[in-house]
Amino acid sequence: MPDIPTVTLASGQSVPALGLGTWNMGDDSRKANAEIESLKRGLDLGMTLIDTAEMYAEGGAEKITGEAIAGRRGEVFLVSKVYPWNASRQGVIDACERSLGRLKTDRLDLYLLHWRGEHPLAETVAGLEELQRAGKIGAWGVSNFDVADMEELMTVPDGKNCVANQVLYNLSRRGIEYDLLPWCQERGIAVMAYSPIEQGRLLRNDKLIQISKAYQATPAQVALAFLLEREGVIAIPKSANPDRVAENAAAAELDISDEDWAAIDTAFPPPREKRPLAMI
Ligand SMILES: NC(=O)c1ccc[n+]([C@@H]2O[C@H](COP(=O)([O-])OP(=O)(O)OC[C@H]3O[C@@H](n4cnc5c(N)ncnc54)[C@H](OP(=O)(O)O)[C@@H]3O)[C@@H](O)[C@H]2O)c1
């Protein structure tokens, strides 16, 4: 089994730095078996963090996740997200209950505000804190928050209890390295890197293909290894193919030389100035 590194959240839990995404799962019953098998394969390989959301297939991905974790809930660090328009104080509580029902569990380990909406952050945070006090969620965080959003969050009551910010981050989207990533690292807020292989688009990059060949690895593995090198970063690749899940897990075993990291920096330059946070 690959030795997957861990990230310790501000709430104290240690979670794998390589987890499993679920976007697009649950939208076609013919694919359900492969999706469930893929998630189970990931759990078997130590990718025991699963990221889902009420948005994905309008609850369908949470149902698939519920099937995959049946009988092994204790092994899993379960993350879901609330739609911004459900994120009033009471709305967030009701949405969480619906997610728990689809996931067939009584508790989420981490619950995220999917992106900023019209409800004041103070209200959303009050609802999340209430869920935490009630034992329905272990911790809470946000998603698609840039530095200014995070700074605002820190000013609302209990806003500093945020443990994670899930954002678009991969080799071709390095903008957060300029400000948001160090901002989160300084405060012990985990960064969950979504679309870590740019939804497959990164895999066609010639430089990445060339470097991966030198390690008998795949471009996906090098792209994931890049994220695993970063302190406090959790990558959540999605695959509905068990063999590709195993391939992704094995990224944890890659040991890329400093010379090749430098070549990767040349091919995918880090930011030299502020870039607005990109979203998919
Ligand atoms: N918070 C947010 O706003 C937000 C936004 C986007 C995503 N997310 C989360 O982040 C997760 C990951 O992002 P993502 O799904 O957008 O993109 P991704 O993980 O970068 O890429 C997924 C795509 O890559 C393919 N793939 C995966 N591993 C592969 C491999 N080793 N070789 C070749 N192809 C591979 C998958 O196809 P197969 O399934 O056919 O293998 C799928 O088409 C999501 O599932 C979701 O949980 C969150």
PDB file of N, CA and C in Angstrom, residues 92-126:
ATOM      1  N   VAL A  92     -28.352  25.951   6.523  1.00  0.00           N
ATOM      2  CA  VAL A  92     -27.155  25.105   6.543  1.00  0.00           C
ATOM      3  C   VAL A  92     -27.408  23.851   7.404  1.00  0.00           C
ATOM      4  N   ILE A  93     -28.194  24.030   8.437  1.00  0.00           N
ATOM      5  CA  ILE A  93     -28.536  22.890   9.310  1.00  0.00           C
ATOM      6  C   ILE A  93     -29.443  21.915   8.553  1.00  0.00           C
ATOM      7  N   ASP A  94     -30.434  22.445   7.862  1.00  0.00           N
ATOM      8  CA  ASP A  94     -31.357  21.590   7.100  1.00  0.00           C
ATOM      9  C   ASP A  94     -30.622  20.872   5.963  1.00  0.00           C
ATOM     10  N   ALA A  95     -29.742  21.602   5.258  1.00  0.00           N
ATOM     11  CA  ALA A  95     -28.994  21.000   4.137  1.00  0.00           C
ATOM     12  C   ALA A  95     -28.091  19.885   4.648  1.00  0.00           C
ATOM     13  N   CYS A  96     -27.484  20.096   5.795  1.00  0.00           N
ATOM     14  CA  CYS A  96     -26.600  19.070   6.381  1.00  0.00           C
ATOM     15  C   CYS A  96     -27.408  17.817   6.697  1.00  0.00           C
ATOM     16  N   GLU A  97     -28.577  17.987   7.265  1.00  0.00           N
ATOM     17  CA  GLU A  97     -29.427  16.816   7.589  1.00  0.00           C
ATOM     18  C   GLU A  97     -29.755  16.038   6.310  1.00  0.00           C
ATOM     19  N   ARG A  98     -30.057  16.754   5.215  1.00  0.00           N
ATOM     20  CA  ARG A  98     -30.373  16.060   3.953  1.00  0.00           C
ATOM     21  C   ARG A  98     -29.146  15.299   3.443  1.00  0.00           C
ATOM     22  N   SER A  99     -27.980  15.939   3.539  1.00  0.00           N
ATOM     23  CA  SER A  99     -26.742  15.256   3.103  1.00  0.00           C
ATOM     24  C   SER A  99     -26.492  14.012   3.941  1.00  0.00           C
ATOM     25  N   LEU A 100     -26.673  14.127   5.249  1.00  0.00           N
ATOM     26  CA  LEU A 100     -26.456  12.971   6.128  1.00  0.00           C
ATOM     27  C   LEU A 100     -27.386  11.820   5.736  1.00  0.00           C
ATOM     28  N   GLY A 101     -28.617  12.157   5.387  1.00  0.00           N
ATOM     29  CA  GLY A 101     -29.579  11.130   4.967  1.00  0.00           C
ATOM     30  C   GLY A 101     -29.102  10.419   3.711  1.00  0.00           C
ATOM     31  N   ARG A 102     -28.628  11.184   2.720  1.00  0.00           N
ATOM     32  CA  ARG A 102     -28.164  10.557   1.468  1.00  0.00           C
ATOM     33  C   ARG A 102     -26.902   9.729   1.694  1.00  0.00           C
ATOM     34  N   LEU A 103     -26.065  10.215   2.612  1.00  0.00           N
ATOM     35  CA  LEU A 103     -24.800   9.521   2.885  1.00  0.00           C
ATOM     36  C   LEU A 103     -24.992   8.358   3.861  1.00  0.00           C
ATOM     37  N   LYS A 104     -26.190   8.247   4.395  1.00  0.00           N
ATOM     38  CA  LYS A 104     -26.538   7.199   5.382  1.00  0.00           C
ATOM     39  C   LYS A 104     -25.544   7.190   6.545  1.00  0.00           C
ATOM     40  N   THR A 105     -25.322   8.369   7.093  1.00  0.00           N
ATOM     41  CA  THR A 105     -24.437   8.480   8.251  1.00  0.00           C
ATOM     42  C   THR A 105     -25.025   9.521   9.202  1.00  0.00           C
ATOM     43  N   ASP A 106     -24.435   9.618  10.392  1.00  0.00           N
ATOM     44  CA  ASP A 106     -24.960  10.600  11.350  1.00  0.00           C
ATOM     45  C   ASP A 106     -24.010  11.773  11.550  1.00  0.00           C
ATOM     46  N   ARG A 107     -22.920  11.780  10.758  1.00  0.00           N
ATOM     47  CA  ARG A 107     -21.914  12.812  11.014  1.00  0.00           C
ATOM     48  C   ARG A 107     -21.010  13.028   9.809  1.00  0.00           C
ATOM     49  N   LEU A 108     -20.780  14.289   9.489  1.00  0.00           N
ATOM     50  CA  LEU A 108     -19.751  14.639   8.502  1.00  0.00           C
ATOM     51  C   LEU A 108     -18.490  14.983   9.282  1.00  0.00           C
ATOM     52  N   ASP A 109     -17.325  14.698   8.717  1.00  0.00           N
ATOM     53  CA  ASP A 109     -16.097  15.102   9.392  1.00  0.00           C
ATOM     54  C   ASP A 109     -15.757  16.560   9.088  1.00  0.00           C
ATOM     55  N   LEU A 110     -16.127  16.992   7.889  1.00  0.00           N
ATOM     56  CA  LEU A 110     -15.846  18.377   7.493  1.00  0.00           C
ATOM     57  C   LEU A 110     -16.967  18.846   6.582  1.00  0.00           C
ATOM     58  N   TYR A 111     -17.451  20.051   6.826  1.00  0.00           N
ATOM     59  CA  TYR A 111     -18.559  20.592   6.027  1.00  0.00           C
ATOM     60  C   TYR A 111     -18.115  21.961   5.516  1.00  0.00           C
ATOM     61  N   LEU A 112     -18.223  22.147   4.201  1.00  0.00           N
ATOM     62  CA  LEU A 112     -17.706  23.367   3.586  1.00  0.00           C
ATOM     63  C   LEU A 112     -18.823  24.197   2.966  1.00  0.00           C
ATOM     64  N   LEU A 113     -18.689  25.517   3.042  1.00  0.00           N
ATOM     65  CA  LEU A 113     -19.529  26.414   2.243  1.00  0.00           C
ATOM     66  C   LEU A 113     -18.955  26.365   0.818  1.00  0.00           C
ATOM     67  N   HIS A 114     -19.748  25.927  -0.160  1.00  0.00           N
ATOM     68  CA  HIS A 114     -19.200  25.614  -1.496  1.00  0.00           C
ATOM     69  C   HIS A 114     -18.597  26.834  -2.198  1.00  0.00           C
ATOM     70  N   TRP A 115     -19.260  27.958  -2.133  1.00  0.00           N
ATOM     71  CA  TRP A 115     -18.693  29.225  -2.586  1.00  0.00           C
ATOM     72  C   TRP A 115     -19.507  30.327  -1.931  1.00  0.00           C
ATOM     73  N   ARG A 116     -19.028  31.566  -2.018  1.00  0.00           N
ATOM     74  CA  ARG A 116     -19.720  32.667  -1.336  1.00  0.00           C
ATOM     75  C   ARG A 116     -21.004  33.015  -2.050  1.00  0.00           C
ATOM     76  N   GLY A 117     -22.036  33.279  -1.277  1.00  0.00           N
ATOM     77  CA  GLY A 117     -23.305  33.683  -1.859  1.00  0.00           C
ATOM     78  C   GLY A 117     -23.848  34.897  -1.146  1.00  0.00           C
ATOM     79  N   GLU A 118     -25.165  35.000  -1.102  1.00  0.00           N
ATOM     80  CA  GLU A 118     -25.775  36.210  -0.560  1.00  0.00           C
ATOM     81  C   GLU A 118     -25.927  36.190   0.954  1.00  0.00           C
ATOM     82  N   HIS A 119     -25.925  35.013   1.538  1.00  0.00           N
ATOM     83  CA  HIS A 119     -26.120  34.986   2.993  1.00  0.00           C
ATOM     84  C   HIS A 119     -24.874  35.535   3.696  1.00  0.00           C
ATOM     85  N   PRO A 120     -25.077  36.403   4.704  1.00  0.00           N
ATOM     86  CA  PRO A 120     -23.905  36.945   5.408  1.00  0.00           C
ATOM     87  C   PRO A 120     -23.077  35.817   6.028  1.00  0.00           C
ATOM     88  N   LEU A 121     -21.748  35.974   5.951  1.00  0.00           N
ATOM     89  CA  LEU A 121     -20.866  34.929   6.481  1.00  0.00           C
ATOM     90  C   LEU A 121     -21.167  34.641   7.950  1.00  0.00           C
ATOM     91  N   ALA A 122     -21.530  35.683   8.703  1.00  0.00           N
ATOM     92  CA  ALA A 122     -21.775  35.484  10.137  1.00  0.00           C
ATOM     93  C   ALA A 122     -22.925  34.498  10.368  1.00  0.00           C
ATOM     94  N   GLU A 123     -23.918  34.558   9.491  1.00  0.00           N
ATOM     95  CA  GLU A 123     -25.060  33.641   9.636  1.00  0.00           C
ATOM     96  C   GLU A 123     -24.648  32.208   9.321  1.00  0.00           C
ATOM     97  N   THR A 124     -23.936  32.058   8.208  1.00  0.00           N
ATOM     98  CA  THR A 124     -23.478  30.721   7.805  1.00  0.00           C
ATOM     99  C   THR A 124     -22.615  30.115   8.907  1.00  0.00           C
ATOM    100  N   VAL A 125     -21.687  30.929   9.427  1.00  0.00           N
ATOM    101  CA  VAL A 125     -20.779  30.417  10.465  1.00  0.00           C
ATOM    102  C   VAL A 125     -21.582  30.023  11.711  1.00  0.00           C
ATOM    103  N   ALA A 126     -22.602  30.814  12.040  1.00  0.00           N
ATOM    104  CA  ALA A 126     -23.418  30.477  13.224  1.00  0.00           C
ATOM    105  C   ALA A 126     -24.089  29.116  13.029  1.00  0.00           C
TER     106      ALA A 126
END
